[in-house]
Amino acid sequence: MSVLEILEIGHPVLREPARELTAEELASAEVQTLIDDMIETKRAANGAGLAAPQVGRSLRIAIAEVEPNNPRYPYKPPIPLTVLVNPVIEPLDEELAQINEGCLSVPGIRGEVPRHVNLAVRYLDRGGIEQGEVRHGLSAGTFQHEVDHLDGVLFVDRADPRTLSTWEQYERFYRDEFEARARALVESVGS
Ligand code: NI
């Protein structure tokens, strides 16, 4: 396995809608190796997720995984390693929450993004088996962020620009308030 280069905002691949994979492509050694490399790359960068366009592959593959005590996002409830192929997200209602997000492809910047609180996600796992789950709150936000990458969308597109901050200023001025809001969201809707 290898750690891949993570592309940064400004790279055109991050703005392309990625294409779906066929069952045959998903089963190929090349794509299975790409998935292994994406997992290793996500873990090396302490991300909560990583999408294939972020490593220069315009394919509908994303990883979501939050280990306990993730140093970038200590308030996020754990998400077991999930490999999403051709994922489809369906909001279950109109409820939105403002979530303060960062992104490995937008280094140094965070901002407040409105996200659906309750959603269903359907996808193929890396073995090509159809999976479906319901996600809430911060975990729902993570899945929306990753699927956005597959549509060429970055969190800064959805953030009120007046909420953007560097990570340093986030920690000085916003972290305590946001982490309290994040804990309240997890308590009220789960993950
Ligand atoms: Ni991202």
PDB file of C-alpha atoms and ligand atoms in Angstrom:
ATOM      1  CA  MET A   1       0.000   0.000   0.000  1.00  0.00           C
ATOM      2  CA  SER A   2       1.112   3.569  -0.448  1.00  0.00           C
ATOM      3  CA  VAL A   3       0.227   7.024   0.748  1.00  0.00           C
ATOM      4  CA  LEU A   4      -0.950   9.087  -2.221  1.00  0.00           C
ATOM      5  CA  GLU A   5      -0.610  12.809  -2.842  1.00  0.00           C
ATOM      6  CA  ILE A   6      -3.749  14.703  -1.802  1.00  0.00           C
ATOM      7  CA  LEU A   7      -4.722  17.325  -4.377  1.00  0.00           C
ATOM      8  CA  GLU A   8      -5.520  20.822  -3.155  1.00  0.00           C
ATOM      9  CA  ILE A   9      -8.242  23.322  -4.078  1.00  0.00           C
ATOM     10  CA  GLY A  10      -7.421  24.765  -7.477  1.00  0.00           C
ATOM     11  CA  HIS A  11      -6.661  21.367  -9.024  1.00  0.00           C
ATOM     12  CA  PRO A  12      -9.237  20.900 -11.832  1.00  0.00           C
ATOM     13  CA  VAL A  13      -9.919  17.216 -10.982  1.00  0.00           C
ATOM     14  CA  LEU A  14     -11.527  18.334  -7.711  1.00  0.00           C
ATOM     15  CA  ARG A  15     -14.131  20.206  -9.784  1.00  0.00           C
ATOM     16  CA  GLU A  16     -15.082  17.373 -12.154  1.00  0.00           C
ATOM     17  CA  PRO A  17     -18.129  15.198 -11.474  1.00  0.00           C
ATOM     18  CA  ALA A  18     -16.647  11.720 -10.995  1.00  0.00           C
ATOM     19  CA  ARG A  19     -18.021   8.763 -12.921  1.00  0.00           C
ATOM     20  CA  GLU A  20     -19.596   5.577 -11.603  1.00  0.00           C
ATOM     21  CA  LEU A  21     -17.740   2.265 -11.596  1.00  0.00           C
ATOM     22  CA  THR A  22     -18.974  -0.929 -13.225  1.00  0.00           C
ATOM     23  CA  ALA A  23     -18.963  -4.150 -11.168  1.00  0.00           C
ATOM     24  CA  GLU A  24     -16.070  -5.378 -13.302  1.00  0.00           C
ATOM     25  CA  GLU A  25     -13.969  -2.266 -12.658  1.00  0.00           C
ATOM     26  CA  LEU A  26     -14.670  -2.445  -8.928  1.00  0.00           C
ATOM     27  CA  ALA A  27     -13.433  -6.042  -8.824  1.00  0.00           C
ATOM     28  CA  SER A  28     -10.211  -5.189 -10.704  1.00  0.00           C
ATOM     29  CA  ALA A  29      -6.865  -5.348  -8.929  1.00  0.00           C
ATOM     30  CA  GLU A  30      -6.217  -1.734  -9.930  1.00  0.00           C
ATOM     31  CA  VAL A  31      -9.323  -0.387  -8.204  1.00  0.00           C
ATOM     32  CA  GLN A  32      -8.888  -2.626  -5.143  1.00  0.00           C
ATOM     33  CA  THR A  33      -5.328  -1.288  -4.779  1.00  0.00           C
ATOM     34  CA  LEU A  34      -6.628   2.271  -5.182  1.00  0.00           C
ATOM     35  CA  ILE A  35      -9.084   1.628  -2.319  1.00  0.00           C
ATOM     36  CA  ASP A  36      -6.283   0.258  -0.094  1.00  0.00           C
ATOM     37  CA  ASP A  37      -4.130   3.291  -0.914  1.00  0.00           C
ATOM     38  CA  MET A  38      -7.014   5.688  -0.192  1.00  0.00           C
ATOM     39  CA  ILE A  39      -7.516   4.097   3.241  1.00  0.00           C
ATOM     40  CA  GLU A  40      -3.823   4.415   4.029  1.00  0.00           C
ATOM     41  CA  THR A  41      -3.745   8.014   2.747  1.00  0.00           C
ATOM     42  CA  LYS A  42      -6.804   9.009   4.807  1.00  0.00           C
ATOM     43  CA  ARG A  43      -5.306   7.486   7.956  1.00  0.00           C
ATOM     44  CA  ALA A  44      -1.890   9.098   7.402  1.00  0.00           C
ATOM     45  CA  ALA A  45      -3.569  12.518   7.120  1.00  0.00           C
ATOM     46  CA  ASN A  46      -5.963  11.974  10.085  1.00  0.00           C
ATOM     47  CA  GLY A  47      -8.944  12.705   7.841  1.00  0.00           C
ATOM     48  CA  ALA A  48     -12.538  11.706   8.546  1.00  0.00           C
ATOM     49  CA  GLY A  49     -12.933  10.740   4.923  1.00  0.00           C
ATOM     50  CA  LEU A  50     -11.302  10.817   1.511  1.00  0.00           C
ATOM     51  CA  ALA A  51     -12.783  10.724  -1.980  1.00  0.00           C
ATOM     52  CA  ALA A  52     -11.070   9.408  -5.108  1.00  0.00           C
ATOM     53  CA  PRO A  53     -10.959  12.819  -6.862  1.00  0.00           C
ATOM     54  CA  GLN A  54      -8.784  14.034  -3.955  1.00  0.00           C
ATOM     55  CA  VAL A  55      -6.096  11.603  -5.100  1.00  0.00           C
ATOM     56  CA  GLY A  56      -6.578  12.473  -8.764  1.00  0.00           C
ATOM     57  CA  ARG A  57      -8.984   9.690  -9.772  1.00  0.00           C
ATOM     58  CA  SER A  58     -12.332  10.859 -11.088  1.00  0.00           C
ATOM     59  CA  LEU A  59     -14.259   7.792  -9.862  1.00  0.00           C
ATOM     60  CA  ARG A  60     -17.228   7.519  -7.475  1.00  0.00           C
ATOM     61  CA  ILE A  61     -15.332   5.980  -4.548  1.00  0.00           C
ATOM     62  CA  ALA A  62     -15.123   7.511  -1.075  1.00  0.00           C
ATOM     63  CA  ILE A  63     -13.868   6.358   2.310  1.00  0.00           C
ATOM     64  CA  ALA A  64     -15.405   7.422   5.614  1.00  0.00           C
ATOM     65  CA  GLU A  65     -13.789   6.488   8.910  1.00  0.00           C
ATOM     66  CA  VAL A  66     -13.512   8.291  12.222  1.00  0.00           C
ATOM     67  CA  GLU A  67     -11.358   6.610  14.831  1.00  0.00           C
ATOM     68  CA  PRO A  68     -11.929   7.527  18.489  1.00  0.00           C
ATOM     69  CA  ASN A  69     -10.033  10.717  19.396  1.00  0.00           C
ATOM     70  CA  ASN A  70      -9.277  11.745  15.841  1.00  0.00           C
ATOM     71  CA  PRO A  71      -6.878  14.689  16.321  1.00  0.00           C
ATOM     72  CA  ARG A  72      -8.435  16.833  13.575  1.00  0.00           C
ATOM     73  CA  TYR A  73     -12.028  16.217  14.673  1.00  0.00           C
ATOM     74  CA  PRO A  74     -12.022  15.117  18.349  1.00  0.00           C
ATOM     75  CA  TYR A  75     -15.771  15.814  18.721  1.00  0.00           C
ATOM     76  CA  LYS A  76     -16.876  13.460  15.915  1.00  0.00           C
ATOM     77  CA  PRO A  77     -18.520  10.182  16.926  1.00  0.00           C
ATOM     78  CA  PRO A  78     -16.631   7.156  15.577  1.00  0.00           C
ATOM     79  CA  ILE A  79     -17.521   5.865  12.096  1.00  0.00           C
ATOM     80  CA  PRO A  80     -16.277   2.357  11.303  1.00  0.00           C
ATOM     81  CA  LEU A  81     -14.235   2.083   8.107  1.00  0.00           C
ATOM     82  CA  THR A  82     -16.760   2.409   5.284  1.00  0.00           C
ATOM     83  CA  VAL A  83     -15.864   2.170   1.596  1.00  0.00           C
ATOM     84  CA  LEU A  84     -18.604   3.771  -0.499  1.00  0.00           C
ATOM     85  CA  VAL A  85     -18.774   2.957  -4.200  1.00  0.00           C
ATOM     86  CA  ASN A  86     -21.360   4.741  -6.380  1.00  0.00           C
ATOM     87  CA  PRO A  87     -23.030   6.190  -3.254  1.00  0.00           C
ATOM     88  CA  VAL A  88     -26.453   7.847  -3.339  1.00  0.00           C
ATOM     89  CA  ILE A  89     -27.666  10.053  -0.509  1.00  0.00           C
ATOM     90  CA  GLU A  90     -31.311  10.714   0.253  1.00  0.00           C
ATOM     91  CA  PRO A  91     -32.242  13.255   2.950  1.00  0.00           C
ATOM     92  CA  LEU A  92     -35.012  11.855   5.169  1.00  0.00           C
ATOM     93  CA  ASP A  93     -36.495  15.245   6.068  1.00  0.00           C
ATOM     94  CA  GLU A  94     -35.807  18.969   5.797  1.00  0.00           C
ATOM     95  CA  GLU A  95     -33.872  19.372   9.050  1.00  0.00           C
ATOM     96  CA  LEU A  96     -30.492  21.103   8.665  1.00  0.00           C
ATOM     97  CA  ALA A  97     -27.639  21.803  11.085  1.00  0.00           C
ATOM     98  CA  GLN A  98     -24.654  24.116  10.706  1.00  0.00           C
ATOM     99  CA  ILE A  99     -21.495  22.033  10.958  1.00  0.00           C
ATOM    100  CA  ASN A 100     -17.992  23.490  11.141  1.00  0.00           C
ATOM    101  CA  GLU A 101     -15.958  21.547   8.572  1.00  0.00           C
ATOM    102  CA  GLY A 102     -12.462  21.237   7.238  1.00  0.00           C
ATOM    103  CA  CYS A 103     -11.103  19.300   4.265  1.00  0.00           C
ATOM    104  CA  LEU A 104      -7.733  17.740   3.446  1.00  0.00           C
ATOM    105  CA  SER A 105      -7.971  19.404   0.008  1.00  0.00           C
ATOM    106  CA  VAL A 106      -8.570  22.866   1.506  1.00  0.00           C
ATOM    107  CA  PRO A 107      -5.594  23.028   3.848  1.00  0.00           C
ATOM    108  CA  GLY A 108      -5.728  25.391   6.786  1.00  0.00           C
ATOM    109  CA  ILE A 109      -9.365  26.533   6.406  1.00  0.00           C
ATOM    110  CA  ARG A 110     -12.587  25.684   8.234  1.00  0.00           C
ATOM    111  CA  GLY A 111     -16.124  27.013   7.868  1.00  0.00           C
ATOM    112  CA  GLU A 112     -19.779  26.524   8.745  1.00  0.00           C
ATOM    113  CA  VAL A 113     -21.754  24.384   6.295  1.00  0.00           C
ATOM    114  CA  PRO A 114     -25.500  23.628   6.393  1.00  0.00           C
ATOM    115  CA  ARG A 115     -25.991  19.850   6.250  1.00  0.00           C
ATOM    116  CA  HIS A 116     -28.966  17.509   6.372  1.00  0.00           C
ATOM    117  CA  VAL A 117     -29.261  15.969   9.828  1.00  0.00           C
ATOM    118  CA  ASN A 118     -31.019  12.728   8.833  1.00  0.00           C
ATOM    119  CA  LEU A 119     -30.224  10.814   5.677  1.00  0.00           C
ATOM    120  CA  ALA A 120     -30.160   7.405   4.046  1.00  0.00           C
ATOM    121  CA  VAL A 121     -27.073   6.401   2.090  1.00  0.00           C
ATOM    122  CA  ARG A 122     -27.001   3.547  -0.413  1.00  0.00           C
ATOM    123  CA  TYR A 123     -23.760   2.303  -1.934  1.00  0.00           C
ATOM    124  CA  LEU A 124     -21.784  -0.747  -3.028  1.00  0.00           C
ATOM    125  CA  ASP A 125     -19.113  -1.938  -0.620  1.00  0.00           C
ATOM    126  CA  ARG A 126     -15.684  -2.835  -2.003  1.00  0.00           C
ATOM    127  CA  GLY A 127     -16.913  -6.380  -2.618  1.00  0.00           C
ATOM    128  CA  GLY A 128     -19.726  -5.071  -4.840  1.00  0.00           C
ATOM    129  CA  ILE A 129     -22.463  -5.856  -2.300  1.00  0.00           C
ATOM    130  CA  GLU A 130     -25.315  -3.322  -1.987  1.00  0.00           C
ATOM    131  CA  GLN A 131     -25.420  -1.652   1.413  1.00  0.00           C
ATOM    132  CA  GLY A 132     -27.724   0.890   2.971  1.00  0.00           C
ATOM    133  CA  GLU A 133     -27.619   2.760   6.226  1.00  0.00           C
ATOM    134  CA  VAL A 134     -29.232   5.691   7.963  1.00  0.00           C
ATOM    135  CA  ARG A 135     -26.929   8.367   9.386  1.00  0.00           C
ATOM    136  CA  HIS A 136     -27.537  11.364  11.605  1.00  0.00           C
ATOM    137  CA  GLY A 137     -25.853  14.560  12.721  1.00  0.00           C
ATOM    138  CA  LEU A 138     -22.080  14.844  12.373  1.00  0.00           C
ATOM    139  CA  SER A 139     -21.771  11.444  10.677  1.00  0.00           C
ATOM    140  CA  ALA A 140     -24.454  12.460   8.174  1.00  0.00           C
ATOM    141  CA  GLY A 141     -22.391  15.602   7.567  1.00  0.00           C
ATOM    142  CA  THR A 142     -19.274  13.525   6.868  1.00  0.00           C
ATOM    143  CA  PHE A 143     -21.121  11.391   4.293  1.00  0.00           C
ATOM    144  CA  GLN A 144     -22.512  14.512   2.567  1.00  0.00           C
ATOM    145  CA  HIS A 145     -19.027  16.088   2.480  1.00  0.00           C
ATOM    146  CA  GLU A 146     -17.545  12.976   0.824  1.00  0.00           C
ATOM    147  CA  VAL A 147     -20.349  12.569  -1.724  1.00  0.00           C
ATOM    148  CA  ASP A 148     -20.002  16.285  -2.563  1.00  0.00           C
ATOM    149  CA  HIS A 149     -16.392  15.553  -3.590  1.00  0.00           C
ATOM    150  CA  LEU A 150     -17.743  13.047  -6.133  1.00  0.00           C
ATOM    151  CA  ASP A 151     -19.858  15.839  -7.636  1.00  0.00           C
ATOM    152  CA  GLY A 152     -16.959  18.312  -7.835  1.00  0.00           C
ATOM    153  CA  VAL A 153     -18.221  20.288  -4.828  1.00  0.00           C
ATOM    154  CA  LEU A 154     -15.992  21.512  -1.956  1.00  0.00           C
ATOM    155  CA  PHE A 155     -17.253  22.603   1.458  1.00  0.00           C
ATOM    156  CA  VAL A 156     -16.223  26.188   0.782  1.00  0.00           C
ATOM    157  CA  ASP A 157     -18.887  26.286  -1.978  1.00  0.00           C
ATOM    158  CA  ARG A 158     -21.584  25.683   0.621  1.00  0.00           C
ATOM    159  CA  ALA A 159     -20.114  27.699   3.516  1.00  0.00           C
ATOM    160  CA  ASP A 160     -21.128  31.251   4.307  1.00  0.00           C
ATOM    161  CA  PRO A 161     -17.798  32.934   3.399  1.00  0.00           C
ATOM    162  CA  ARG A 162     -18.061  35.112   6.505  1.00  0.00           C
ATOM    163  CA  THR A 163     -17.661  31.970   8.666  1.00  0.00           C
ATOM    164  CA  LEU A 164     -14.367  30.883   7.056  1.00  0.00           C
ATOM    165  CA  SER A 165     -11.368  30.860   9.373  1.00  0.00           C
ATOM    166  CA  THR A 166      -7.899  29.428   9.600  1.00  0.00           C
ATOM    167  CA  TRP A 167      -7.563  26.469  11.945  1.00  0.00           C
ATOM    168  CA  GLU A 168      -5.587  28.701  14.322  1.00  0.00           C
ATOM    169  CA  GLN A 169      -8.354  31.310  14.516  1.00  0.00           C
ATOM    170  CA  TYR A 170     -10.994  28.553  14.733  1.00  0.00           C
ATOM    171  CA  GLU A 171      -9.234  27.276  17.848  1.00  0.00           C
ATOM    172  CA  ARG A 172      -8.984  30.781  19.335  1.00  0.00           C
ATOM    173  CA  PHE A 173     -12.505  32.025  18.638  1.00  0.00           C
ATOM    174  CA  TYR A 174     -14.902  29.277  17.547  1.00  0.00           C
ATOM    175  CA  ARG A 175     -13.818  25.870  18.824  1.00  0.00           C
ATOM    176  CA  ASP A 176     -15.434  25.951  22.259  1.00  0.00           C
ATOM    177  CA  GLU A 177     -18.776  27.184  20.925  1.00  0.00           C
ATOM    178  CA  PHE A 178     -18.782  24.734  18.022  1.00  0.00           C
ATOM    179  CA  GLU A 179     -17.761  21.714  20.092  1.00  0.00           C
ATOM    180  CA  ALA A 180     -20.611  22.459  22.534  1.00  0.00           C
ATOM    181  CA  ARG A 181     -23.005  22.669  19.566  1.00  0.00           C
ATOM    182  CA  ALA A 182     -21.564  19.438  18.137  1.00  0.00           C
ATOM    183  CA  ARG A 183     -22.013  17.589  21.436  1.00  0.00           C
ATOM    184  CA  ALA A 184     -25.609  18.818  21.696  1.00  0.00           C
ATOM    185  CA  LEU A 185     -26.302  17.623  18.130  1.00  0.00           C
ATOM    186  CA  VAL A 186     -24.867  14.166  18.871  1.00  0.00           C
ATOM    187  CA  GLU A 187     -26.938  13.974  22.054  1.00  0.00           C
ATOM    188  CA  SER A 188     -30.154  14.943  20.300  1.00  0.00           C
ATOM    189  CA  VAL A 189     -29.918  12.974  17.032  1.00  0.00           C
ATOM    190  CA  GLY A 190     -27.121  10.413  17.506  1.00  0.00           C
ATOM    191  CA  SER A 191     -24.852   9.472  14.649  1.00  0.00           C
TER     192      SER A 191
HETATM  193 NI    NI B   1     -12.938  16.945   1.898  1.00  0.00          NI
END
